[in-house]
Coordinates of C-alpha atoms in Angstrom, one line a residue:
X12 CA -36.0 165.4 -61.3
X13 CA -38.4 168.0 -60.0
X14 CA -41.9 169.3 -60.1
X15 CA -42.9 173.0 -60.1
X16 CA -45.1 175.6 -58.4
X17 CA -46.2 179.0 -59.5
X18 CA -48.0 181.8 -57.5
X19 CA -49.7 185.0 -58.5
X20 CA -50.9 188.0 -56.5
X21 CA -51.5 191.7 -57.2
X22 CA -48.3 192.3 -55.1
X23 CA -45.5 190.2 -56.6
X24 CA -43.6 190.3 -53.3
X25 CA -46.6 188.8 -51.5
X26 CA -46.8 186.0 -54.2
X27 CA -43.1 185.2 -53.6
X28 CA -43.6 185.1 -49.9
X29 CA -46.6 182.7 -50.2
X30 CA -44.5 180.5 -52.5
X31 CA -41.6 180.5 -50.1
X32 CA -44.1 179.4 -47.3
X33 CA -44.5 176.1 -49.1
X34 CA -40.8 175.4 -48.7
X35 CA -39.8 176.3 -52.2
X36 CA -36.6 178.2 -53.0
X37 CA -37.7 181.5 -54.5
X38 CA -35.7 184.1 -56.4
X39 CA -35.7 187.5 -54.7
X40 CA -37.2 189.3 -57.7
X41 CA -39.2 188.3 -60.8
X42 CA -42.3 186.1 -61.0
X43 CA -43.1 183.7 -58.3
X44 CA -42.0 180.5 -60.0
X45 CA -40.0 177.7 -58.5
X46 CA -38.9 174.1 -59.0
X47 CA -39.6 171.5 -56.3
X48 CA -36.4 169.6 -56.2
X49 CA -37.4 166.9 -53.7
X50 CA -40.2 165.4 -55.8
X51 CA -39.9 163.1 -58.8
X52 CA -41.0 164.8 -62.0
X53 CA -39.7 166.4 -65.2
X54 CA -40.0 170.1 -64.4
X55 CA -37.5 172.6 -65.9
X56 CA -37.2 176.4 -65.9
X57 CA -37.9 179.2 -65.3
X58 CA -37.4 180.2 -69.0
X59 CA -38.2 183.4 -70.7
X60 CA -39.4 184.4 -74.2
X61 CA -41.2 187.5 -75.5
X62 CA -41.5 189.1 -72.1
X63 CA -43.1 186.0 -70.6
X64 CA -41.6 183.7 -67.9
X65 CA -42.7 180.1 -67.4
X66 CA -41.9 176.8 -65.7
X67 CA -43.1 173.5 -67.1
X68 CA -43.0 169.7 -67.3
X69 CA -42.8 169.5 -71.1
X70 CA -41.9 166.7 -73.4
X71 CA -42.6 167.4 -77.1
X72 CA -42.8 164.7 -79.8
X73 CA -43.0 167.0 -82.9
X74 CA -40.3 169.6 -82.3
X75 CA -39.5 170.0 -86.0
X76 CA -43.1 170.8 -86.9
X77 CA -43.3 173.4 -84.2
X78 CA -40.0 175.0 -85.2
X79 CA -41.3 175.2 -88.8
X80 CA -44.6 176.8 -87.7
X81 CA -42.8 179.5 -85.7
X82 CA -40.4 180.2 -88.6
X83 CA -43.4 180.6 -90.9
X84 CA -45.0 183.1 -88.4
X85 CA -41.8 185.2 -88.5
X86 CA -40.7 184.1 -85.0
X87 CA -38.0 181.5 -85.4
X88 CA -36.8 179.7 -82.3
X89 CA -33.3 178.5 -81.5
X90 CA -33.3 174.9 -82.9
X91 CA -31.7 173.6 -79.7
X92 CA -34.0 175.4 -77.2
X93 CA -35.5 173.2 -74.4
X94 CA -38.9 171.8 -75.0
X95 CA -40.4 174.0 -72.3
X96 CA -39.1 177.1 -73.9
X97 CA -40.2 176.0 -77.3
X98 CA -43.8 175.5 -76.0
X99 CA -43.7 178.9 -74.4
X100 CA -42.7 180.4 -77.7
X101 CA -45.5 178.6 -79.5
X102 CA -47.9 180.0 -76.9
X103 CA -46.5 183.6 -77.1
X104 CA -46.5 183.8 -80.9
X105 CA -49.2 181.5 -82.0
X106 CA -51.6 181.4 -79.0
X107 CA -53.8 178.4 -78.5
X108 CA -53.3 177.4 -82.2
X109 CA -49.6 176.8 -81.2
X110 CA -50.6 174.7 -78.2
X111 CA -53.1 172.7 -80.3
X112 CA -50.3 172.0 -82.9
X113 CA -48.0 170.6 -80.2
X114 CA -47.9 166.8 -79.7
X115 CA -46.5 165.6 -76.4
X116 CA -46.9 165.5 -72.6
X117 CA -47.0 168.9 -70.9
X118 CA -48.1 171.1 -68.1
X119 CA -47.0 174.7 -68.4
X120 CA -47.4 177.7 -66.1
X121 CA -46.8 181.1 -67.7
X122 CA -46.6 184.6 -66.0
X123 CA -47.7 187.2 -68.5
X124 CA -49.5 190.6 -68.4
X125 CA -50.2 190.3 -64.7
X126 CA -51.9 186.9 -65.1
X127 CA -51.0 183.3 -64.5
X128 CA -51.7 181.0 -67.5
X129 CA -52.0 177.3 -67.0
X130 CA -51.9 174.9 -69.9
X131 CA -52.3 171.1 -69.9
X132 CA -51.7 168.7 -72.8
X133 CA -54.5 167.4 -75.0
X134 CA -55.1 164.0 -73.3
X135 CA -53.8 164.6 -69.8
X136 CA -50.4 162.9 -69.8
X137 CA -49.1 165.5 -67.3
X138 CA -51.1 166.8 -64.4
X139 CA -51.5 170.3 -63.0
X140 CA -53.4 171.6 -60.0
X141 CA -54.5 175.1 -58.8
X142 CA -56.1 176.8 -55.8
X143 CA -56.8 180.3 -54.4
X144 CA -56.5 181.5 -50.9
X145 CA -56.9 185.1 -49.8
X146 CA -55.7 187.3 -52.6
X147 CA -53.3 184.8 -54.1
X148 CA -53.4 182.1 -56.8
X149 CA -51.2 179.0 -56.6
X150 CA -50.6 176.3 -59.2
X151 CA -48.4 173.2 -59.0
X152 CA -47.7 169.8 -60.6
X153 CA -47.5 168.6 -57.0
X154 CA -50.6 168.2 -54.9
X155 CA -48.3 167.8 -51.9
X156 CA -46.8 171.2 -52.5
X157 CA -50.2 172.8 -52.3
X158 CA -50.9 170.8 -49.2
X159 CA -48.0 172.6 -47.6
X160 CA -49.4 176.1 -48.4
X161 CA -50.4 177.5 -45.0
X162 CA -52.9 180.0 -46.3
X163 CA -55.0 177.3 -48.0
X164 CA -55.8 175.3 -44.9
X165 CA -56.8 172.3 -46.9
X166 CA -59.1 169.6 -45.5
X167 CA -60.9 166.6 -46.9
X168 CA -63.3 167.1 -49.8
X169 CA -66.1 164.6 -49.1
X170 CA -67.7 164.8 -52.5
X171 CA -64.3 163.5 -53.9
X172 CA -64.5 160.6 -51.5
X173 CA -67.8 159.6 -53.0
X174 CA -66.4 160.1 -56.6
X175 CA -63.4 157.9 -55.8
X176 CA -65.5 155.1 -54.4
X177 CA -67.7 155.3 -57.5
X178 CA -65.1 155.3 -60.2
X179 CA -61.9 154.0 -58.4
X180 CA -60.2 157.3 -59.4
X181 CA -61.2 161.0 -59.5
X182 CA -62.8 161.6 -62.9
X183 CA -62.8 165.4 -63.2
X184 CA -61.5 168.6 -61.7
X185 CA -62.0 167.8 -58.0
X186 CA -59.3 166.5 -55.7
X187 CA -59.4 165.1 -52.2
X188 CA -58.0 168.4 -50.9
X189 CA -60.8 170.9 -50.3
X190 CA -60.2 174.1 -52.4
X191 CA -57.8 172.5 -54.8
X192 CA -58.8 171.8 -58.4
X193 CA -57.2 170.0 -61.3
X194 CA -56.7 171.6 -64.7
X195 CA -58.6 169.5 -67.2
X196 CA -56.8 168.2 -70.4
X197 CA -57.0 170.2 -73.5
X198 CA -57.7 173.4 -71.5
X199 CA -56.0 176.7 -71.0
X200 CA -56.8 178.6 -67.8
X201 CA -56.0 182.3 -67.3
X202 CA -55.9 183.2 -63.6
X203 CA -56.1 187.0 -63.0
X204 CA -54.7 188.8 -59.9
X205 CA -58.2 190.1 -59.1
X206 CA -59.4 186.5 -58.6
X207 CA -61.2 185.9 -61.8
X208 CA -60.7 182.9 -64.0
X209 CA -61.2 182.3 -67.7
X210 CA -61.0 178.9 -69.3
X211 CA -60.5 178.1 -73.0
X212 CA -60.9 174.6 -74.6
X213 CA -58.1 174.5 -77.2
X214 CA -58.8 170.8 -78.1
X215 CA -61.6 168.4 -77.7
X216 CA -62.3 165.2 -79.7
X217 CA -64.9 165.7 -82.4
X218 CA -67.1 163.2 -84.2
X219 CA -66.1 164.1 -87.8
X220 CA -67.2 161.1 -90.0
X221 CA -67.0 162.8 -93.4
X222 CA -67.3 159.7 -95.6
X223 CA -69.3 157.0 -94.0
X224 CA -69.4 155.0 -97.2
X225 CA -65.6 154.7 -97.6
X226 CA -64.2 151.1 -97.5
X227 CA -63.2 150.0 -94.1
X228 CA -59.7 149.1 -95.4
X229 CA -59.1 152.9 -96.0
X230 CA -59.6 153.6 -92.3
X231 CA -57.3 150.8 -91.3
X232 CA -54.6 151.9 -93.7
X233 CA -54.7 155.5 -92.5
X234 CA -54.6 154.3 -88.9
X235 CA -51.5 152.2 -89.6
X236 CA -49.7 155.3 -90.9
X237 CA -50.7 157.3 -87.8
X238 CA -49.7 154.5 -85.4
X239 CA -46.3 154.3 -87.0
X240 CA -45.8 158.0 -86.8
X241 CA -47.0 158.1 -83.2
X242 CA -44.7 155.3 -82.2
X243 CA -41.7 156.7 -84.1
X244 CA -42.1 160.1 -82.4
X245 CA -42.0 158.5 -79.0
X246 CA -38.9 156.4 -79.5
X247 CA -35.7 157.8 -77.8
X248 CA -32.9 158.8 -80.1
X249 CA -29.8 156.6 -80.2
X250 CA -30.7 154.4 -77.2
X251 CA -32.6 151.3 -76.3
X252 CA -36.3 151.5 -75.4
X253 CA -38.6 149.5 -73.1
X254 CA -42.2 148.3 -73.7
X255 CA -44.6 147.0 -71.1
X256 CA -46.0 143.9 -72.7
X257 CA -49.0 142.2 -71.3
X258 CA -49.8 140.0 -74.3
X259 CA -52.9 141.8 -75.3
X260 CA -53.3 143.3 -78.7
X261 CA -52.6 146.9 -77.6
X262 CA -49.2 146.3 -76.0
X263 CA -48.3 143.7 -78.6
X264 CA -48.8 146.1 -81.5
X265 CA -46.8 148.8 -79.8
X266 CA -44.0 146.2 -79.3
X267 CA -44.2 145.2 -82.9
X268 CA -44.1 148.8 -84.1
X269 CA -41.2 149.6 -81.8
X270 CA -39.2 146.6 -83.0
X271 CA -39.9 147.5 -86.6
X272 CA -39.1 151.2 -86.4
X273 CA -36.3 151.4 -83.8
X274 CA -32.7 150.8 -84.7
X275 CA -31.7 150.1 -81.1
X276 CA -32.6 147.2 -78.8
X277 CA -36.2 146.8 -77.6
X278 CA -36.7 145.4 -74.1
X279 CA -40.0 144.0 -73.1
X280 CA -41.4 143.4 -69.6
X281 CA -44.3 141.3 -68.4
X282 CA -45.8 140.5 -65.0
X283 CA -46.5 137.1 -63.4
X284 CA -48.4 136.5 -60.2
X285 CA -47.2 132.9 -60.0
X286 CA -47.6 129.8 -62.2
X287 CA -50.7 128.6 -60.3
X288 CA -52.8 131.6 -61.5
X289 CA -54.2 132.2 -64.9
X290 CA -51.9 134.5 -66.9
X291 CA -51.1 135.8 -70.4
X292 CA -47.4 134.9 -70.4
X293 CA -47.9 132.5 -73.3
X294 CA -49.1 135.4 -75.5
X295 CA -46.5 137.9 -74.2
X296 CA -43.7 135.3 -74.7
X297 CA -45.0 134.6 -78.2
X298 CA -44.9 138.3 -79.1
X299 CA -41.5 138.8 -77.6
X300 CA -40.1 135.9 -79.6
X301 CA -41.9 137.1 -82.8
X302 CA -40.5 140.6 -82.4
X303 CA -37.0 139.5 -81.2
X304 CA -37.1 141.6 -78.1
X305 CA -35.0 141.2 -74.9
X306 CA -37.7 139.9 -72.7
X307 CA -38.1 139.8 -68.9
X308 CA -40.9 138.4 -66.7
X309 CA -41.2 140.0 -63.3
X310 CA -42.9 137.8 -60.7
X311 CA -44.9 139.8 -58.1
X312 CA -45.8 138.2 -54.8
X313 CA -48.5 139.1 -52.4
X314 CA -45.9 139.8 -49.8
X315 CA -44.2 142.3 -52.1
X316 CA -47.6 144.1 -52.7
X317 CA -48.3 144.2 -48.9
X318 CA -44.8 145.6 -48.2
X319 CA -45.0 148.4 -50.9
X320 CA -48.6 149.4 -51.2
X321 CA -48.2 152.4 -48.9
X322 CA -45.2 153.6 -50.8
X323 CA -47.0 153.3 -54.2
X324 CA -50.1 155.1 -52.8
X325 CA -47.9 158.0 -51.6
X326 CA -46.4 158.5 -55.1
X327 CA -49.8 159.4 -56.5
X328 CA -51.4 162.9 -56.3
X329 CA -54.8 161.3 -56.3
X330 CA -55.5 157.7 -55.3
X331 CA -56.0 155.1 -57.9
X332 CA -57.9 152.0 -56.9
X333 CA -56.0 149.8 -59.3
X334 CA -54.4 146.6 -57.8
X335 CA -51.7 146.8 -60.5
X336 CA -50.2 149.9 -58.9
X337 CA -47.5 148.1 -57.0
X338 CA -46.7 145.8 -59.9
X339 CA -46.5 148.8 -62.2
X340 CA -44.1 150.4 -59.8
X341 CA -41.9 147.3 -59.7
X342 CA -41.9 147.2 -63.5
X343 CA -40.7 150.8 -63.6
X344 CA -37.9 149.8 -61.3
X345 CA -36.9 146.9 -63.5
X346 CA -36.9 149.1 -66.6
X347 CA -34.8 151.8 -64.9
X348 CA -32.5 149.1 -63.5
X349 CA -31.7 148.1 -67.1
X350 CA -30.5 151.6 -67.8
X351 CA -33.4 152.7 -69.9
X352 CA -35.0 156.2 -69.9
X353 CA -38.1 155.7 -72.0
X354 CA -40.7 152.9 -71.7
X355 CA -43.7 152.6 -74.0
X356 CA -47.0 151.0 -73.2
X357 CA -50.2 149.9 -74.9
X358 CA -52.6 152.0 -72.8
X359 CA -55.3 153.8 -74.8
X360 CA -56.7 151.0 -77.0
X361 CA -59.8 150.4 -75.0
X362 CA -60.9 154.0 -74.3
X363 CA -60.0 155.2 -77.9
X364 CA -61.1 152.2 -80.1
X365 CA -63.8 150.4 -78.0
X366 CA -62.8 147.6 -75.7
X367 CA -65.1 145.2 -73.9
X368 CA -65.9 147.6 -71.0
X369 CA -68.4 149.3 -73.2
X370 CA -70.4 146.1 -73.8
X371 CA -72.5 146.3 -70.6
X372 CA -73.7 149.8 -71.6
X373 CA -74.4 148.8 -75.2
X374 CA -76.5 145.8 -74.0
X375 CA -78.3 148.0 -71.5
X376 CA -79.2 150.4 -74.3
X377 CA -80.5 147.7 -76.6
X378 CA -82.4 145.7 -74.0
X379 CA -82.9 147.8 -70.9
X380 CA -86.6 148.4 -70.1
X381 CA -85.8 151.7 -68.5
X382 CA -84.6 153.1 -71.8
X383 CA -87.3 151.7 -74.0
X384 CA -88.2 154.1 -76.7
X385 CA -85.3 156.4 -76.1
X386 CA -82.9 157.3 -78.9
X387 CA -80.3 154.5 -79.1
X388 CA -82.3 152.2 -76.7
X389 CA -85.0 149.6 -77.3
X390 CA -87.0 150.7 -80.3
X391 CA -84.4 153.3 -81.2
X392 CA -81.5 153.2 -83.6
X393 CA -80.0 150.3 -81.7
X394 CA -76.9 150.2 -79.6
X395 CA -73.8 151.3 -81.5
X396 CA -75.3 153.5 -84.0
X397 CA -78.1 155.1 -81.9
X398 CA -78.1 158.8 -81.0
X399 CA -78.0 159.9 -77.3
X400 CA -80.0 162.3 -75.3
X401 CA -82.5 160.7 -73.0
X402 CA -84.6 163.0 -70.8
X403 CA -83.7 163.2 -67.1
X404 CA -85.6 162.5 -64.0
X405 CA -85.2 164.4 -60.8
X406 CA -83.3 162.9 -58.0
X407 CA -83.9 163.4 -54.3
X408 CA -81.3 166.2 -54.1
X409 CA -82.7 167.9 -57.2
X410 CA -80.0 166.6 -59.6
X411 CA -81.5 165.3 -62.8
X412 CA -80.2 161.8 -63.5
X413 CA -81.1 159.3 -66.2
X414 CA -81.1 155.6 -66.6
X415 CA -78.1 155.9 -68.9
X416 CA -76.0 157.6 -66.3
X417 CA -77.0 155.2 -63.6
X418 CA -76.2 152.2 -65.9
X419 CA -72.8 153.7 -66.7
X420 CA -71.9 154.2 -63.0
X421 CA -73.1 150.7 -62.2
X422 CA -71.1 149.2 -65.0
X423 CA -67.9 150.2 -63.1
X424 CA -68.9 147.6 -60.5
X425 CA -67.1 149.5 -57.7
X426 CA -68.8 150.9 -54.6
X427 CA -71.5 153.1 -56.3
X428 CA -74.4 150.9 -55.1
X429 CA -72.8 150.1 -51.7
X430 CA -72.4 153.7 -50.5
X431 CA -75.5 153.7 -48.2
X432 CA -74.1 150.6 -46.4
X433 CA -70.4 151.7 -46.6
X434 CA -70.5 155.3 -45.5
X435 CA -71.4 156.4 -42.0
X436 CA -74.7 158.3 -41.4
X437 CA -72.8 161.5 -40.7
X438 CA -70.9 161.2 -43.9
X439 CA -74.1 160.5 -45.9
X440 CA -75.8 163.5 -44.3
X441 CA -72.9 165.7 -45.2
X442 CA -73.1 164.5 -48.8
X443 CA -76.8 165.0 -49.2
X444 CA -76.4 168.4 -50.8
X445 CA -72.9 167.9 -52.2
X446 CA -72.3 167.7 -56.0
X447 CA -73.0 164.2 -57.3
X448 CA -70.6 162.1 -59.4
X449 CA -73.1 162.0 -62.3
X450 CA -71.9 165.5 -63.2
X451 CA -68.7 164.1 -64.6
X452 CA -70.3 161.9 -67.2
X453 CA -73.4 163.9 -68.2
X454 CA -71.4 166.1 -70.7
X455 CA -70.5 162.9 -72.6
X456 CA -73.6 160.8 -72.2
X457 CA -76.1 163.7 -72.7
X458 CA -73.8 166.0 -74.6
X459 CA -74.8 169.5 -75.7
X460 CA -73.2 171.2 -78.8
X461 CA -70.8 173.1 -76.5
X462 CA -69.5 169.8 -75.1
X463 CA -68.4 168.5 -78.5
X464 CA -71.5 166.6 -79.2
X465 CA -71.2 163.1 -80.5
X466 CA -74.3 161.4 -81.9
X467 CA -73.3 157.8 -81.9
X468 CA -73.6 156.0 -78.6
X469 CA -70.3 154.1 -78.9
X470 CA -68.5 157.4 -79.5
X471 CA -70.2 159.0 -76.5
X472 CA -69.0 156.1 -74.3
X473 CA -65.4 156.3 -75.8
X474 CA -65.4 160.1 -75.3
X475 CA -66.4 159.6 -71.7
X476 CA -63.8 157.0 -71.1
X477 CA -61.1 159.0 -72.7
X478 CA -61.8 162.2 -70.7
X479 CA -62.4 160.5 -67.4
X480 CA -60.6 157.2 -67.0
X481 CA -57.9 158.0 -69.6
X482 CA -56.9 161.3 -68.2
X483 CA -57.5 160.7 -64.5
X484 CA -56.6 157.0 -64.0
X485 CA -54.5 155.5 -66.8
X486 CA -52.2 158.4 -67.8
X487 CA -51.7 159.9 -64.3
X488 CA -50.8 156.5 -62.8
X489 CA -48.3 155.8 -65.6
X490 CA -46.7 159.3 -65.3
X491 CA -46.3 159.3 -61.5
X492 CA -45.0 155.8 -61.2
X493 CA -42.5 156.0 -64.1
X494 CA -41.3 159.5 -63.0
X495 CA -40.5 158.0 -59.5
X496 CA -37.8 156.0 -61.3
X497 CA -36.6 158.9 -63.6
X498 CA -38.4 157.3 -66.5
X499 CA -40.7 158.7 -69.1
X500 CA -43.8 156.5 -69.8
X501 CA -45.2 157.1 -73.3
X502 CA -48.4 155.9 -74.8
X503 CA -48.6 156.0 -78.6
X504 CA -52.3 155.0 -78.7
X505 CA -53.2 158.2 -76.8
X506 CA -51.6 160.3 -79.6
X507 CA -53.8 163.2 -80.4
X508 CA -53.9 162.4 -84.2
X509 CA -54.7 158.7 -83.5
X510 CA -57.6 159.9 -81.3
X511 CA -58.9 162.2 -83.9
X512 CA -58.8 159.4 -86.5
X513 CA -60.7 157.1 -84.1
X514 CA -63.5 159.6 -83.8
X515 CA -63.5 160.1 -87.6
X516 CA -64.0 156.3 -88.1
X517 CA -67.6 155.0 -88.3
X518 CA -68.4 153.2 -85.1
X519 CA -69.2 150.0 -86.9
X520 CA -65.5 149.6 -87.8
X521 CA -64.5 150.0 -84.2
X522 CA -67.0 147.5 -82.9
X523 CA -67.7 145.3 -85.9
X524 CA -70.4 142.8 -84.9
X525 CA -68.8 141.0 -82.0
X526 CA -65.2 142.0 -82.9
X527 CA -63.9 144.8 -80.6
X528 CA -61.4 147.3 -81.8
X529 CA -61.7 145.9 -85.3
X530 CA -60.1 148.7 -87.2
X531 CA -57.1 148.7 -84.8
X532 CA -56.6 145.0 -85.2
X533 CA -56.8 145.2 -89.0
X534 CA -54.3 148.0 -89.1
X535 CA -51.6 145.8 -87.5
X536 CA -52.6 142.3 -88.6
X537 CA -49.5 141.8 -90.7
X538 CA -47.2 142.7 -87.7
X539 CA -48.4 140.0 -85.3
X540 CA -49.3 136.3 -85.1
X541 CA -53.0 135.7 -85.8
X542 CA -53.5 134.1 -82.4
X543 CA -52.6 137.4 -80.7
X544 CA -54.6 139.6 -83.0
X545 CA -57.8 137.5 -82.8
X546 CA -57.6 136.4 -79.2
X547 CA -60.4 137.5 -76.9
X548 CA -59.5 140.1 -74.3
X549 CA -59.1 138.6 -70.9
X550 CA -57.2 141.3 -69.0
X551 CA -54.7 141.0 -66.3
X552 CA -56.0 138.5 -63.6
X553 CA -54.8 140.1 -60.4
X554 CA -55.3 137.9 -57.3
X555 CA -56.8 140.6 -55.1
X556 CA -59.0 138.2 -53.2
X557 CA -56.0 136.0 -52.3
X558 CA -53.9 139.0 -51.2
X559 CA -56.6 140.3 -48.9
X560 CA -57.1 136.9 -47.4
X561 CA -53.4 136.4 -47.0
X562 CA -50.5 138.9 -47.0
X563 CA -52.7 142.0 -46.8
X564 CA -55.2 140.7 -44.3
X565 CA -53.4 142.0 -41.2
X566 CA -52.5 145.3 -42.9
X567 CA -56.1 145.9 -44.0
X568 CA -57.4 145.1 -40.5
X569 CA -54.9 147.4 -38.8
X570 CA -55.6 150.3 -41.2
X571 CA -59.4 150.1 -41.7
X572 CA -60.4 149.1 -38.2
X573 CA -57.7 151.1 -36.4
X574 CA -58.1 154.3 -34.3
X575 CA -57.2 156.7 -37.1
X576 CA -59.8 155.4 -39.5
X577 CA -62.4 155.3 -36.8
X578 CA -61.6 158.9 -35.8
X579 CA -62.0 160.0 -39.4
X580 CA -65.5 158.5 -39.4
X581 CA -66.0 157.8 -43.1
X582 CA -66.8 154.1 -43.1
X583 CA -69.1 152.0 -41.1
X584 CA -67.0 149.5 -39.2
X585 CA -69.6 146.7 -39.4
X586 CA -69.6 146.9 -43.2
X587 CA -65.8 146.9 -43.4
X588 CA -65.7 143.9 -41.0
X589 CA -68.3 142.0 -43.1
X590 CA -66.3 142.7 -46.3
X591 CA -63.1 141.5 -44.7
X592 CA -64.9 138.2 -43.8
X593 CA -66.1 137.9 -47.5
X594 CA -69.7 138.9 -46.7
X595 CA -72.0 141.5 -48.1
X596 CA -71.0 141.5 -51.7
X597 CA -70.7 138.8 -54.4
X598 CA -67.2 137.4 -55.0
X599 CA -64.9 138.4 -56.6
X600 CA -66.1 142.0 -56.6
X601 CA -66.0 142.1 -52.8
X602 CA -62.2 142.0 -52.8
X603 CA -62.1 144.9 -55.4
X604 CA -64.4 147.0 -53.2
X605 CA -62.4 146.4 -50.1
X606 CA -59.3 147.3 -52.1
X607 CA -60.8 150.7 -52.9
X608 CA -61.3 151.5 -49.2
X609 CA -57.8 150.3 -48.3
X610 CA -56.2 152.4 -51.1
X611 CA -58.1 155.5 -50.0
X612 CA -57.1 155.0 -46.4
X613 CA -53.4 154.6 -47.3
X614 CA -53.5 157.8 -49.5
X615 CA -55.2 159.8 -46.8
X616 CA -52.5 158.8 -44.3
X617 CA -49.7 159.6 -46.8
X618 CA -51.1 163.1 -47.1
X619 CA -51.9 163.4 -43.4
X620 CA -55.6 164.1 -43.9
X621 CA -57.6 163.4 -40.8

């Protein structure tokens, strides 16, 4: 298990010296590429093909297709070559078309022609960071490795603090380390030794609704085919597989497909926070019995969360304000303890097919006074089918914002509206001219043709959710926590072809009246009990408020009101104290907001950022 780093400078010896300064073991000659053996990941290499040398974290799900494509191009690859080498060969012989054809989870760094090429998979299942200091480029799948680079001198990026408190994750290329950026999914970056950078978008979802009058059943049937293919490709060969089963329709359909398609045992895993709390165990148990899986329920106590929260935060390259982080880590441990190497999940159904988190925005568009007369708003085409593109209004810092963007950020119900009371005056002053978080959603809610314009409001929202929350919260959390246990977490609903089909499906078949994810449910209706397919989504009820008032109370107080947090000077102590007393925000969101602040403080301490 390892991650990787890659450096580039005009003088190769200087690049190797800089890489060695991060603590990596560097070869005395050749490109500055190295594996980081002390961090959990899936890196392999270096490997060489056609005069290029690369390292990568690469898992491919369609090897046979790629081997066929290379053979057709007159560049056959050894059929048993590692996934990383196969992807390098696709890049070397087929260019971005070869990367676009790949289906899988990958981050690849290639030394070629005096440049460093960085490639990240279509949806962001693997993560890759880069930075420049002096006359040297650095890239790594480990943010901690870049933190160790002496020449970079990283400090805290304040604009990223604001972004995290707004979204509960970092939604774009920025990181909390000043000067370090994240490669966005579906992108290929070429870093030149002279310091220039060129970026190519090799894949972006497109709204390609070619036959709006086709019967809805045709979309469901085609989706079923794609779901079976996506699941089958992600099943391990000749061994058992795990599935994280919440009891919702997304994880249930993945369970049913795995049970149908796999010739080896399927193990399912669910979480309980105690019998006294609302839960979905009745549904997950029903699905497990229906699909004949080997089912386990893991009970997670508040004491366990308090004991392991710092550990979980330290495993993440960027903080995730999700109270399920520790339970997810404990699930990964349970799966690994059963001897499994691959675990599937149902992530992706909401951001790809239209879950309930889009409803506040749709209601706002239909009934919000601020959007009256705008396309897709009151008096416009109406909610789901309306086109986007409202005009902007100038903000105090000169950034043009719109009611749509404001409504979207408010719909997260995190700390966006609390920042004036939460952040100290010095922090607010420093942020006055900093880039604003709206910039991460504008390309999707007010898209231009170059951004992959989508005309339907629902598709704009889904595109935004896929490229922000999907890539920077859901997938990165799954990857980091499963990798810590030498597992691969795989998400069939994030399959690129499934995503393409979702955006080729008319919006009214995704949100059909009051039925969310209609086409997805119809595609798998025969696989599951009707009570599971047609149940309303309730989500995992996590007892954050109880934890913060019980097992986590002392930890939160020590961390957020202690000397180190006061010295950092980000948060107003009176606001933090009020939130800890349950004041200043309506329950239960007060607990969720305090959770964000606690998560951020733990992450900053793990990375020793003062």
